[in-house]
């Protein structure tokens, strides 16, 4: 556990440029408090003291505004920036070096038992307010844009935006720390679609204008 917590602590400085020193992180970072509380609660869950684990999780939620079920499985180097409103469900599985922003939900769909929450791979960024729902798999090196709603599995090395979430970019490489922090740097697919439509309308208008000129020329010749 201590090696994992060390990686979590190190991730704060790697993924948050506002983090200045150890005292600041330990005292004033709810995202770090939440993952620390989760690690302890998860240990109690694993040894069968589930009521104790739930109690710790409840206290951490009251203190931080972040709800992580103690049964969830979370790898090392995990960081929640700002954190308020983050929910991580019971059967969620998260790999290493994952970054979540405020308002993210890793939730289930329906009331069925068993695996009902998402599985996230390694080196993933989930933007503010994004919802990843159901027993789907998010591949390594995926960036999910703020406010997106992801309901289907996503292959590795992809960028996802929209409601419902759609793949708009396949980079084919691992996200660097700088790319992780640039979680707002995603394509505006609605703007791009409108821009394409405007271009097509412009082309059609020009074509119609040429046809009108040709028709006027033909009528003029016939009249003569």
Coordinates of C-alpha atoms in Angstrom, one line a residue, residues 37-178:
X37 CA -9.1 7.3 2.5
X38 CA -10.0 4.9 -0.3
X39 CA -6.7 2.9 0.1
X40 CA -7.4 2.4 3.8
X41 CA -11.1 1.5 3.2
X42 CA -10.2 -0.9 0.4
X43 CA -7.7 -2.7 2.7
X44 CA -10.5 -3.2 5.3
X45 CA -12.8 -4.4 2.5
X46 CA -10.3 -6.9 1.3
X47 CA -9.9 -8.5 4.8
X48 CA -13.6 -8.8 5.2
X49 CA -14.4 -5.8 7.5
X50 CA -16.8 -4.3 5.0
X51 CA -18.8 -2.3 7.5
X52 CA -15.6 -0.5 8.6
X53 CA -14.7 0.1 5.0
X54 CA -18.1 1.6 4.2
X55 CA -17.9 3.8 7.3
X56 CA -14.5 5.2 6.2
X57 CA -15.8 5.7 2.7
X58 CA -18.8 7.6 4.1
X59 CA -16.6 9.9 6.3
X60 CA -14.3 10.6 3.3
X61 CA -17.2 11.5 1.2
X62 CA -18.5 13.9 3.8
X63 CA -15.1 15.6 4.1
X64 CA -14.2 15.8 0.4
X65 CA -17.3 15.5 -1.7
X66 CA -15.7 12.5 -3.5
X67 CA -17.4 9.1 -3.3
X68 CA -15.2 6.1 -4.0
X69 CA -16.7 2.7 -3.2
X70 CA -14.2 0.7 -1.2
X71 CA -14.6 -2.4 -3.4
X72 CA -13.4 -0.5 -6.5
X73 CA -10.0 -1.4 -7.8
X74 CA -7.7 1.5 -8.5
X75 CA -4.0 1.3 -9.7
X76 CA -1.1 3.5 -8.6
X77 CA -0.5 7.1 -9.7
X78 CA -4.2 8.0 -9.4
X79 CA -5.2 11.6 -9.0
X80 CA -8.5 13.5 -8.8
X81 CA -8.0 17.3 -9.5
X82 CA -10.4 19.5 -7.5
X83 CA -12.6 16.4 -7.0
X84 CA -16.0 17.7 -5.9
X85 CA -18.8 15.5 -7.2
X86 CA -16.7 12.6 -8.4
X87 CA -18.4 9.2 -8.0
X88 CA -16.6 5.9 -8.6
X89 CA -18.9 2.8 -8.4
X90 CA -18.4 -0.6 -6.7
X91 CA -17.2 -2.7 -9.6
X92 CA -15.1 0.0 -11.3
X93 CA -11.5 -1.0 -12.2
X94 CA -8.9 1.7 -12.9
X95 CA -5.4 1.2 -14.1
X96 CA -2.2 3.2 -13.4
X97 CA -1.6 6.9 -14.0
X98 CA -5.3 7.9 -14.4
X99 CA -6.4 11.5 -14.0
X100 CA -10.0 12.5 -13.2
X101 CA -11.4 16.0 -13.0
X102 CA -14.3 17.3 -10.9
X103 CA -17.8 16.0 -11.5
X104 CA -16.7 12.8 -13.2
X105 CA -19.0 9.7 -12.7
X106 CA -17.8 6.2 -13.3
X107 CA -21.2 4.6 -12.8
X108 CA -23.4 1.7 -13.6
X109 CA -26.6 1.3 -15.6
X110 CA -29.5 -0.7 -14.3
X111 CA -29.8 -2.7 -11.1
X112 CA -28.3 -6.0 -12.2
X113 CA -25.6 -7.7 -10.0
X114 CA -22.1 -8.4 -11.0
X115 CA -19.8 -6.2 -13.2
X116 CA -21.8 -3.1 -13.9
X117 CA -19.3 -0.3 -13.8
X118 CA -16.5 0.7 -16.3
X119 CA -13.0 -0.6 -16.6
X120 CA -10.4 2.1 -17.3
X121 CA -6.9 1.2 -18.6
X122 CA -3.6 3.1 -18.0
X123 CA -2.7 6.7 -18.7
X124 CA -6.3 8.0 -19.1
X125 CA -7.7 11.5 -18.7
X126 CA -11.4 12.0 -17.9
X127 CA -12.5 15.7 -18.3
X128 CA -14.7 17.6 -15.9
X129 CA -18.3 16.5 -15.7
X130 CA -17.8 13.5 -18.0
X131 CA -19.9 10.3 -17.4
X132 CA -18.6 6.9 -18.2
X133 CA -21.4 4.4 -17.6
X134 CA -21.9 0.7 -17.7
X135 CA -19.6 -2.4 -17.8
X136 CA -17.5 -0.9 -20.7
X137 CA -13.8 -0.8 -21.3
X138 CA -11.8 2.3 -21.9
X139 CA -8.4 1.5 -23.5
X140 CA -5.0 2.9 -22.6
X141 CA -4.1 6.4 -23.4
X142 CA -7.6 7.6 -23.9
X143 CA -8.7 11.3 -23.4
X144 CA -12.4 11.9 -22.6
X145 CA -13.5 15.5 -23.1
X146 CA -15.3 17.5 -20.5
X147 CA -19.1 16.9 -20.3
X148 CA -19.0 13.8 -22.5
X149 CA -21.2 10.8 -21.9
X150 CA -19.5 7.5 -22.8
X151 CA -21.8 4.4 -23.1
X152 CA -19.7 2.2 -25.3
X153 CA -16.2 0.7 -25.1
X154 CA -13.4 2.9 -26.5
X155 CA -10.2 1.5 -28.1
X156 CA -6.7 2.7 -27.0
X157 CA -5.1 5.9 -28.1
X158 CA -8.4 7.7 -28.8
X159 CA -10.0 11.1 -28.0
X160 CA -13.7 11.0 -27.2
X161 CA -16.2 13.9 -27.0
X162 CA -19.9 14.5 -27.1
X163 CA -23.2 13.1 -25.9
X164 CA -23.2 10.3 -26.5
X165 CA -19.4 10.1 -26.7
X166 CA -17.9 9.6 -30.2
X167 CA -14.3 8.9 -31.2
X168 CA -13.0 12.0 -32.9
X169 CA -9.2 11.3 -32.9
X170 CA -6.9 8.4 -32.9
X171 CA -3.4 9.6 -31.9
X172 CA -1.7 6.3 -31.7
X173 CA 0.7 7.3 -28.9
X174 CA 0.9 7.5 -25.2
X175 CA -0.3 10.7 -23.5
X176 CA 2.4 12.9 -22.1
X177 CA 1.9 14.7 -18.8
X178 CA 1.3 17.9 -20.7

